[in-house]
Tab-separated table of C-alpha atoms in Angstrom:
chain	number	residue	atom	x	y	z
H	1	MET	CA	14.537	-10.421	-18.937
H	2	THR	CA	11.379	-12.456	-20.148
H	3	GLY	CA	7.927	-13.344	-19.120
H	4	ARG	CA	7.393	-13.222	-15.175
H	5	LEU	CA	10.354	-11.248	-14.514
H	6	ALA	CA	9.888	-8.733	-17.454
H	7	ALA	CA	6.077	-8.252	-16.169
H	8	ILE	CA	7.570	-7.368	-12.605
H	9	ALA	CA	10.486	-5.379	-13.662
H	10	ASP	CA	8.046	-3.259	-15.289
H	11	ALA	CA	6.012	-2.627	-12.788
H	12	VAL	CA	8.562	-0.971	-10.510
H	13	LEU	CA	9.063	2.337	-10.283
H	14	PRO	CA	11.950	4.975	-9.215
H	15	ALA	CA	12.373	5.065	-5.355
H	16	ARG	CA	14.954	5.930	-2.755
H	17	VAL	CA	15.401	2.732	-0.972
H	18	ILE	CA	13.783	-0.725	-3.101
H	19	ALA	CA	13.532	-4.058	-1.462
H	20	ASP	CA	13.978	-7.233	-2.936
H	21	VAL	CA	12.375	-9.890	-0.740
H	22	GLY	CA	12.714	-13.514	-0.861
H	23	CYS	CA	15.423	-12.173	-3.401
H	24	ASP	CA	16.673	-15.659	-4.577
H	25	HIS	CA	19.654	-14.796	-7.346
H	26	GLY	CA	18.481	-11.216	-6.933
H	27	LEU	CA	17.646	-10.423	-10.580
H	28	ILE	CA	15.034	-7.668	-9.610
H	29	ALA	CA	17.873	-6.151	-7.441
H	30	LYS	CA	20.341	-6.029	-10.019
H	31	TYR	CA	18.152	-4.367	-12.440
H	32	CYS	CA	16.963	-2.091	-10.333
H	33	VAL	CA	20.751	-1.092	-9.640
H	34	ASP	CA	21.584	-1.818	-13.299
H	35	TYR	CA	18.598	0.835	-14.168
H	36	SER	CA	19.180	3.338	-11.687
H	37	LEU	CA	15.725	3.159	-10.214
H	38	CYS	CA	17.131	3.560	-6.677
H	39	GLU	CA	20.138	5.092	-4.351
H	40	ARG	CA	20.056	1.566	-2.528
H	41	VAL	CA	18.890	-1.562	-3.056
H	42	ILE	CA	18.283	-4.446	-0.037
H	43	ALA	CA	18.072	-7.702	-1.212
H	44	SER	CA	16.448	-9.811	1.707
H	45	ASP	CA	15.755	-13.393	2.564
H	46	ILE	CA	14.456	-15.648	5.483
H	47	SER	CA	17.340	-18.244	4.253
H	48	GLU	CA	21.324	-16.886	4.975
H	49	VAL	CA	21.866	-20.295	2.436
H	50	CYS	CA	19.519	-18.958	-0.127
H	51	LEU	CA	21.202	-15.391	0.496
H	52	LYS	CA	24.232	-16.620	-0.493
H	53	LYS	CA	23.027	-16.615	-4.181
H	54	ALA	CA	22.445	-13.235	-4.299
H	55	ARG	CA	25.347	-12.714	-2.411
H	56	ALA	CA	27.983	-14.455	-5.128
H	57	ALA	CA	25.962	-13.009	-7.914
H	58	LEU	CA	25.940	-9.147	-6.397
H	59	SER	CA	29.142	-8.694	-4.589
H	60	CYS	CA	30.337	-5.857	-7.153
H	61	TYR	CA	27.835	-3.816	-6.500
H	62	ASP	CA	28.623	-1.135	-3.557
H	63	ASN	CA	24.668	-0.150	-3.235
H	64	ILE	CA	23.212	-3.389	-2.761
H	65	THR	CA	22.957	-4.351	1.088
H	66	PHE	CA	21.762	-7.912	2.254
H	67	GLU	CA	19.340	-8.590	5.100
H	68	VAL	CA	18.521	-11.908	6.463
H	69	CYS	CA	15.075	-11.838	8.232
H	70	ASP	CA	11.567	-12.872	8.130
H	71	GLY	CA	9.598	-10.575	5.849
H	72	ILE	CA	10.130	-6.672	5.540
H	73	GLN	CA	11.985	-6.008	8.888
H	74	TYR	CA	14.062	-3.146	7.784
H	75	ASP	CA	12.617	0.508	6.474
H	76	CYS	CA	12.353	0.796	2.477
H	77	ASP	CA	10.068	2.779	0.198
H	78	GLU	CA	9.028	0.038	-2.359
H	79	ALA	CA	9.188	-3.604	-2.200
H	80	VAL	CA	8.964	-6.135	-4.685
H	81	ILE	CA	7.809	-9.652	-3.092
H	82	ALA	CA	7.431	-12.380	-5.751
H	83	GLY	CA	7.972	-16.211	-5.926
H	84	MET	CA	5.914	-16.943	-3.261
H	85	GLY	CA	2.089	-18.065	-2.437
H	86	GLY	CA	0.023	-15.182	-1.455
H	87	THR	CA	-1.114	-16.196	1.973
H	88	LEU	CA	2.815	-15.707	2.711
H	89	ILE	CA	2.835	-12.490	0.980
H	90	CYS	CA	-0.002	-11.316	2.701
H	91	ASP	CA	1.516	-12.197	5.851
H	92	ILE	CA	4.435	-10.469	5.047
H	93	ILE	CA	2.542	-7.243	4.285
H	94	VAL	CA	1.052	-7.457	7.531
H	95	LYS	CA	3.776	-7.935	9.816
H	96	ALA	CA	6.031	-5.195	7.848
H	97	LYS	CA	7.880	-3.248	10.628
H	98	ARG	CA	7.113	-0.177	8.318
H	99	LYS	CA	4.935	-0.170	5.425
H	100	PRO	CA	6.328	0.430	2.138
H	101	ASP	CA	5.219	3.352	0.454
H	102	ALA	CA	4.554	0.807	-2.748
H	103	LEU	CA	4.612	-2.569	-3.311
H	104	VAL	CA	5.098	-5.009	-6.405
H	105	LEU	CA	3.675	-8.282	-5.864
H	106	CYS	CA	3.523	-11.493	-8.284
H	107	PRO	CA	1.954	-14.370	-6.113
H	108	HIS	CA	2.006	-17.741	-7.297
H	109	ARG	CA	-1.276	-18.797	-6.213
H	110	ASN	CA	-4.175	-16.866	-3.664
H	111	THR	CA	-3.990	-13.699	-5.964
H	112	ASP	CA	-7.550	-12.565	-4.834
H	113	LEU	CA	-6.283	-12.829	-0.891
H	114	VAL	CA	-3.538	-10.596	-1.617
H	115	ARG	CA	-5.862	-7.843	-3.271
H	116	ARG	CA	-8.073	-8.147	-0.473
H	117	THR	CA	-5.291	-7.767	2.163
H	118	LEU	CA	-4.050	-4.680	0.095
H	119	THR	CA	-7.036	-3.160	0.531
H	120	THR	CA	-7.703	-3.626	4.005
H	121	GLN	CA	-4.301	-2.383	4.841
H	122	GLY	CA	-4.593	1.040	3.056
H	123	TYR	CA	-3.160	0.409	-0.457
H	124	ALA	CA	-4.669	0.748	-3.761
H	125	ILE	CA	-3.997	-1.010	-7.068
H	126	LYS	CA	-2.480	0.954	-9.445
H	127	LYS	CA	-1.563	-1.615	-12.237
H	128	ASP	CA	-2.826	-5.329	-12.164
H	129	VAL	CA	-1.729	-7.113	-14.981
H	130	LEU	CA	-1.520	-10.850	-16.450
H	131	CYS	CA	1.430	-12.595	-17.703
H	132	LYS	CA	2.257	-15.753	-18.760
H	133	ASP	CA	5.330	-17.789	-18.517
H	134	ARG	CA	6.446	-21.293	-19.040
H	135	GLY	CA	2.525	-22.232	-19.671
H	136	LYS	CA	1.612	-20.514	-16.277
H	137	TYR	CA	-0.106	-17.545	-15.790
H	138	TYR	CA	0.789	-14.812	-13.098
H	139	PHE	CA	-0.838	-11.550	-11.737
H	140	VAL	CA	1.579	-8.902	-11.550
H	141	ILE	CA	0.181	-6.095	-8.885
H	142	ARG	CA	1.461	-2.394	-7.982
H	143	ALA	CA	0.172	-0.899	-4.974
H	144	GLU	CA	0.405	2.202	-3.301
H	145	LEU	CA	-0.122	3.128	0.205
H	146	GLN	CA	-3.062	5.755	0.805
H	147	LYS	CA	-3.494	8.264	3.130
H	148	ASN	CA	-7.268	7.863	3.405
H	149	THR	CA	-9.252	4.691	3.265
H	150	VAL	CA	-9.266	2.587	-0.111
H	151	ALA	CA	-12.505	1.761	-1.161
H	152	GLU	CA	-12.848	-2.188	-1.829
H	153	LEU	CA	-12.821	-3.578	-5.091
H	154	SER	CA	-16.011	-5.623	-6.646
H	155	GLU	CA	-15.795	-9.498	-6.293
H	156	LEU	CA	-14.922	-9.965	-10.009
H	157	GLN	CA	-12.106	-7.338	-9.420
H	158	TYR	CA	-10.589	-9.229	-6.627
H	159	LEU	CA	-10.901	-12.801	-8.264
H	160	PHE	CA	-9.590	-11.551	-12.071
H	161	GLY	CA	-7.684	-8.374	-11.391
H	162	ALA	CA	-8.772	-4.595	-10.406
H	163	ASP	CA	-8.535	-4.335	-14.632
H	164	TYR	CA	-10.701	-7.271	-15.658
H	165	ARG	CA	-12.462	-4.927	-17.865
H	166	GLU	CA	-9.425	-3.750	-19.600
H	167	LYS	CA	-8.686	-5.103	-23.263
H	168	SER	CA	-6.120	-8.421	-22.825
H	169	GLU	CA	-6.230	-11.273	-24.948
H	170	LEU	CA	-4.339	-12.765	-22.252
H	171	LEU	CA	-6.838	-12.170	-19.696
H	172	GLU	CA	-9.415	-13.675	-21.993
H	173	GLU	CA	-7.768	-16.454	-22.751
H	174	TYR	CA	-7.037	-17.190	-19.088
H	175	LEU	CA	-10.872	-16.960	-18.013
H	176	ARG	CA	-11.690	-19.387	-20.971
H	177	LEU	CA	-9.708	-21.762	-19.544
H	178	GLN	CA	-11.028	-21.120	-16.238
H	179	TYR	CA	-14.643	-21.764	-17.450
H	180	ASN	CA	-13.378	-24.933	-19.456
H	181	THR	CA	-11.836	-26.332	-16.034
H	182	TYR	CA	-14.921	-25.583	-14.100
H	183	MET	CA	-17.025	-26.888	-17.096
H	184	ARG	CA	-15.531	-30.342	-16.412
H	185	ALA	CA	-17.901	-30.221	-13.228
H	186	PRO	CA	-20.395	-28.008	-13.336
H	187	GLU	CA	-22.372	-28.730	-10.601
H	188	ARG	CA	-19.587	-29.487	-7.852
H	189	ASN	CA	-18.131	-25.516	-9.317
H	190	ALA	CA	-21.496	-24.283	-9.934
H	191	GLU	CA	-20.097	-20.939	-8.036
H	192	LYS	CA	-17.194	-20.379	-9.399
H	193	LEU	CA	-18.371	-21.125	-12.683
H	194	ALA	CA	-21.086	-18.112	-12.792
H	195	LEU	CA	-18.098	-15.755	-11.489
H	196	VAL	CA	-16.543	-16.716	-14.402
H	197	GLU	CA	-19.308	-16.192	-16.786
H	198	ARG	CA	-19.855	-12.681	-15.359
H	199	ALA	CA	-16.474	-11.842	-15.814
H	200	ILE	CA	-16.426	-12.816	-19.322
H	201	LYS	CA	-19.989	-10.867	-19.966
H	202	ASP	CA	-18.650	-8.128	-18.493
H	203	ARG	CA	-15.819	-7.714	-20.437
H	204	ASN	CA	-17.745	-8.246	-23.918
H	205	GLY	CA	-20.439	-5.712	-22.480
H	206	VAL	CA	-23.611	-8.182	-22.510
């Protein structure tokens, strides 16, 4: 695995039952079994047609089960949700039959909304890293369910990652790209530009 998939796989930790939600070809499900990260994997998708790809690729595994359902309508200890927009990921989290103890998420957009939803749903973000795949940037988030109330993040953490102050050349590149994009129309993007500038200054200790 490389790029985005490698970053997602790296955020998965051992658990009894892991779910690969919206599994596509089931690459994450395969990874979890191949590396003995769990007793069982649930590969699920809302579409039976899409799930057929995973069934065909993983038919030789006896500890992978397949579910056609909308979101997480089964019990699992850890769930991986990737390859979809942040709004849909939030909807899946909120409507889960039982909230998994841990989530590994990689939204294609609206990542700030995902972080906000995790906070309100009682999850603490334990890992929040940026990766780059085929010229596009993706945040990969690992969050764990807490028994007590979860403290809210700052606005900059919601927007640019819970660990946005940590040293990262890729995040620096991403923020500079955001800055240059907003500078094309600074008056129209004044609020967004100010937030990016604050994040850059924070990272530089200014």
